[in-house]
mmCIF file with all atom_site columns, C-alpha atoms in Angstrom:
data_model
loop_
_atom_site.group_PDB
_atom_site.id
_atom_site.type_symbol
_atom_site.label_atom_id
_atom_site.label_alt_id
_atom_site.label_comp_id
_atom_site.label_asym_id
_atom_site.label_entity_id
_atom_site.label_seq_id
_atom_site.pdbx_PDB_ins_code
_atom_site.Cartn_x
_atom_site.Cartn_y
_atom_site.Cartn_z
_atom_site.occupancy
_atom_site.B_iso_or_equiv
_atom_site.pdbx_formal_charge
_atom_site.auth_seq_id
_atom_site.auth_comp_id
_atom_site.auth_asym_id
_atom_site.auth_atom_id
_atom_site.pdbx_PDB_model_num
ATOM 1  C CA . ARG A 1 1  ? -9.523  -3.550  7.736   1.00 90.00 ? 492 ARG A CA 1
ATOM 2  C CA . TYR A 1 2  ? -7.907  -3.981  4.220   1.00 95.00 ? 493 TYR A CA 1
ATOM 3  C CA . LEU A 1 3  ? -10.987 -3.124  2.470   1.00 96.00 ? 494 LEU A CA 1
ATOM 4  C CA . GLU A 1 4  ? -12.104 -0.331  4.854   1.00 97.00 ? 495 GLU A CA 1
ATOM 5  C CA . ALA A 1 5  ? -8.281  1.337   3.746   1.00 97.00 ? 496 ALA A CA 1
ATOM 6  C CA . VAL A 1 6  ? -9.287  1.029   0.087   1.00 97.00 ? 497 VAL A CA 1
ATOM 7  C CA . ARG A 1 7  ? -12.734 2.227   0.701   1.00 98.00 ? 498 ARG A CA 1
ATOM 8  C CA . LEU A 1 8  ? -11.472 5.253   1.951   1.00 98.00 ? 499 LEU A CA 1
ATOM 9  C CA . LEU A 1 9  ? -9.341  5.515   -0.514  1.00 97.00 ? 500 LEU A CA 1
ATOM 10 C CA . GLU A 1 10 ? -11.613 5.512   -3.284  1.00 96.00 ? 501 GLU A CA 1
ATOM 11 C CA . LYS A 1 11 ? -13.732 8.072   -1.467  1.00 98.00 ? 502 LYS A CA 1
ATOM 12 C CA . GLY A 1 12 ? -10.988 10.569  -1.746  1.00 97.00 ? 503 GLY A CA 1
ATOM 13 C CA . GLU A 1 13 ? -10.524 10.183  2.151   1.00 98.00 ? 504 GLU A CA 1
ATOM 14 C CA . TYR A 1 14 ? -6.732  9.986   1.736   1.00 98.00 ? 505 TYR A CA 1
ATOM 15 C CA . ALA A 1 15 ? -5.717  11.320  5.035   1.00 98.00 ? 506 ALA A CA 1
ATOM 16 C CA . ALA A 1 16 ? -8.133  8.500   6.722   1.00 98.00 ? 507 ALA A CA 1
ATOM 17 C CA . ALA A 1 17 ? -7.040  6.410   4.248   1.00 98.00 ? 508 ALA A CA 1
ATOM 18 C CA . LEU A 1 18 ? -3.045  6.442   5.139   1.00 98.00 ? 509 LEU A CA 1
ATOM 19 C CA . THR A 1 19 ? -3.745  6.434   8.752   1.00 97.00 ? 510 THR A CA 1
ATOM 20 C CA . ALA A 1 20 ? -5.612  2.931   8.013   1.00 98.00 ? 511 ALA A CA 1
ATOM 21 C CA . GLY A 1 21 ? -3.201  1.572   5.355   1.00 98.00 ? 512 GLY A CA 1
ATOM 22 C CA . ARG A 1 22 ? -0.471  2.499   8.229   1.00 98.00 ? 513 ARG A CA 1
ATOM 23 C CA . ALA A 1 23 ? -2.054  0.418   11.036  1.00 98.00 ? 514 ALA A CA 1
ATOM 24 C CA . GLY A 1 24 ? -3.017  -2.286  8.737   1.00 98.00 ? 515 GLY A CA 1
ATOM 25 C CA . ALA A 1 25 ? 0.561   -2.818  7.359   1.00 98.00 ? 516 ALA A CA 1
ATOM 26 C CA . ALA A 1 26 ? 1.804   -2.574  11.217  1.00 98.00 ? 517 ALA A CA 1
ATOM 27 C CA . GLU A 1 27 ? -0.642  -5.367  12.357  1.00 98.00 ? 518 GLU A CA 1
ATOM 28 C CA . ALA A 1 28 ? 0.362   -7.179  9.197   1.00 98.00 ? 519 ALA A CA 1
ATOM 29 C CA . GLU A 1 29 ? 3.951   -6.853  9.858   1.00 97.00 ? 520 GLU A CA 1
ATOM 30 C CA . ALA A 1 30 ? 3.410   -8.395  13.303  1.00 98.00 ? 521 ALA A CA 1
ATOM 31 C CA . LEU A 1 31 ? 1.645   -11.302 12.076  1.00 97.00 ? 522 LEU A CA 1
ATOM 32 C CA . GLU A 1 32 ? 4.654   -11.405 9.448   1.00 97.00 ? 523 GLU A CA 1
ATOM 33 C CA . ASP A 1 33 ? 2.271   -11.675 6.849   1.00 97.00 ? 524 ASP A CA 1
ATOM 34 C CA . ALA A 1 34 ? 4.098   -10.059 4.168   1.00 96.00 ? 525 ALA A CA 1
ATOM 35 C CA . ARG A 1 35 ? 1.487   -10.256 1.516   1.00 97.00 ? 526 ARG A CA 1
ATOM 36 C CA . ALA A 1 36 ? -0.946  -8.612  3.603   1.00 97.00 ? 527 ALA A CA 1
ATOM 37 C CA . ARG A 1 37 ? 1.712   -5.891  4.270   1.00 98.00 ? 528 ARG A CA 1
ATOM 38 C CA . SER A 1 38 ? 2.408   -5.438  0.632   1.00 97.00 ? 529 SER A CA 1
ATOM 39 C CA . ALA A 1 39 ? -0.960  -4.406  0.339   1.00 98.00 ? 530 ALA A CA 1
ATOM 40 C CA . PHE A 1 40 ? -1.441  -2.048  2.811   1.00 98.00 ? 531 PHE A CA 1
ATOM 41 C CA . LEU A 1 41 ? 1.747   -0.575  1.752   1.00 98.00 ? 532 LEU A CA 1
ATOM 42 C CA . LEU A 1 42 ? -0.127  -0.518  -1.496  1.00 97.00 ? 533 LEU A CA 1
ATOM 43 C CA . VAL A 1 43 ? -2.540  1.961   0.164   1.00 98.00 ? 534 VAL A CA 1
ATOM 44 C CA . VAL A 1 44 ? -0.065  3.980   1.958   1.00 98.00 ? 535 VAL A CA 1
ATOM 45 C CA . GLY A 1 45 ? 1.555   4.799   -1.012  1.00 98.00 ? 536 GLY A CA 1
ATOM 46 C CA . ARG A 1 46 ? -1.091  5.783   -3.288  1.00 97.00 ? 537 ARG A CA 1
ATOM 47 C CA . ALA A 1 47 ? -2.548  7.776   -0.250  1.00 98.00 ? 538 ALA A CA 1
ATOM 48 C CA . ALA A 1 48 ? 0.463   9.569   0.433   1.00 98.00 ? 539 ALA A CA 1
ATOM 49 C CA . TRP A 1 49 ? 1.163   10.551  -3.298  1.00 97.00 ? 540 TRP A CA 1
ATOM 50 C CA . VAL A 1 50 ? -2.412  12.177  -3.505  1.00 97.00 ? 541 VAL A CA 1
ATOM 51 C CA . LEU A 1 51 ? -1.427  13.785  0.000   1.00 98.00 ? 542 LEU A CA 1
ATOM 52 C CA . GLY A 1 52 ? 1.147   15.504  -1.955  1.00 97.00 ? 543 GLY A CA 1
ATOM 53 C CA . ASP A 1 53 ? 3.897   13.846  -0.425  1.00 97.00 ? 544 ASP A CA 1
ATOM 54 C CA . PHE A 1 54 ? 5.803   12.349  -3.381  1.00 97.00 ? 545 PHE A CA 1
ATOM 55 C CA . ALA A 1 55 ? 9.422   11.269  -2.414  1.00 98.00 ? 546 ALA A CA 1
ATOM 56 C CA . GLY A 1 56 ? 7.454   9.066   0.607   1.00 97.00 ? 547 GLY A CA 1
ATOM 57 C CA . ALA A 1 57 ? 4.919   7.926   -1.244  1.00 98.00 ? 548 ALA A CA 1
ATOM 58 C CA . THR A 1 58 ? 7.616   6.687   -3.962  1.00 98.00 ? 549 THR A CA 1
ATOM 59 C CA . GLU A 1 59 ? 9.791   4.836   -1.384  1.00 98.00 ? 550 GLU A CA 1
ATOM 60 C CA . ILE A 1 60 ? 6.478   3.367   0.398   1.00 98.00 ? 551 ILE A CA 1
ATOM 61 C CA . LEU A 1 61 ? 5.655   2.281   -3.202  1.00 98.00 ? 552 LEU A CA 1
ATOM 62 C CA . LEU A 1 62 ? 9.338   0.719   -3.713  1.00 97.00 ? 553 LEU A CA 1
ATOM 63 C CA . GLN A 1 63 ? 9.644   -1.139  -0.528  1.00 97.00 ? 554 GLN A CA 1
ATOM 64 C CA . GLN A 1 64 ? 6.067   -2.197  -1.309  1.00 97.00 ? 555 GLN A CA 1
ATOM 65 C CA . LEU A 1 65 ? 7.080   -3.839  -4.986  1.00 97.00 ? 556 LEU A CA 1
ATOM 66 C CA . ARG A 1 66 ? 10.485  -5.477  -3.349  1.00 96.00 ? 557 ARG A CA 1
ATOM 67 C CA . MET A 1 67 ? 8.206   -7.417  -0.804  1.00 95.00 ? 558 MET A CA 1
ATOM 68 C CA . ALA A 1 68 ? 6.035   -8.481  -3.420  1.00 96.00 ? 559 ALA A CA 1
ATOM 69 C CA . GLU A 1 69 ? 8.411   -9.689  -5.412  1.00 96.00 ? 560 GLU A CA 1
ATOM 70 C CA . PRO A 1 70 ? 9.498   -12.805 -3.749  1.00 96.00 ? 561 PRO A CA 1
ATOM 71 C CA . LEU A 1 71 ? 5.725   -13.449 -3.220  1.00 96.00 ? 562 LEU A CA 1
ATOM 72 C CA . GLN A 1 72 ? 5.190   -13.455 -6.795  1.00 95.00 ? 563 GLN A CA 1
ATOM 73 C CA . ASP A 1 73 ? 1.961   -11.880 -6.468  1.00 95.00 ? 564 ASP A CA 1
ATOM 74 C CA . HIS A 1 74 ? 0.764   -10.623 -10.024 1.00 96.00 ? 565 HIS A CA 1
ATOM 75 C CA . ASP A 1 75 ? -1.573  -8.327  -8.923  1.00 96.00 ? 566 ASP A CA 1
ATOM 76 C CA . LEU A 1 76 ? 0.248   -6.410  -6.046  1.00 96.00 ? 567 LEU A CA 1
ATOM 77 C CA . LEU A 1 77 ? 3.523   -6.330  -8.751  1.00 97.00 ? 568 LEU A CA 1
ATOM 78 C CA . SER A 1 78 ? 1.126   -4.735  -11.012 1.00 97.00 ? 569 SER A CA 1
ATOM 79 C CA . ALA A 1 79 ? -0.529  -2.731  -8.808  1.00 97.00 ? 570 ALA A CA 1
ATOM 80 C CA . GLY A 1 80 ? 2.820   -1.022  -7.398  1.00 96.00 ? 571 GLY A CA 1
ATOM 81 C CA . HIS A 1 81 ? 4.269   -0.705  -10.731 1.00 96.00 ? 572 HIS A CA 1
ATOM 82 C CA . HIS A 1 82 ? 1.294   1.142   -12.049 1.00 96.00 ? 573 HIS A CA 1
ATOM 83 C CA . ALA A 1 83 ? 0.815   3.322   -8.861  1.00 95.00 ? 574 ALA A CA 1
ATOM 84 C CA . LEU A 1 84 ? 4.588   4.409   -9.592  1.00 93.00 ? 575 LEU A CA 1
ATOM 85 C CA . GLY A 1 85 ? 3.529   5.287   -13.132 1.00 88.00 ? 576 GLY A CA 1
#
C-alpha cells in the first residue's frame, strides 16, 4: 500500500496520494506500526503541501517527525526534515 501511495505522489496524483496515505496511516495505526504510520504520514504531508494546505501539511509533517524520532529511523527523519524545508 505504501508504494502505491508514493507512486501516486510521484505521478502528480496528489489527491489520490492523500487518500491512499491517510488510509495507510489509519491501517498502520490500527496495527500499532509506528514506522509504517510515520512513512504514510510523510506521504500525506507532502501531498497536502502540494495541494496548498500548508498549515495542515506542516502539522502532519511535524507529527511524522515526532513519530520517527524514537524509532531512530534516519531515512524517515531525513525525509521529514527535507519535506519541511
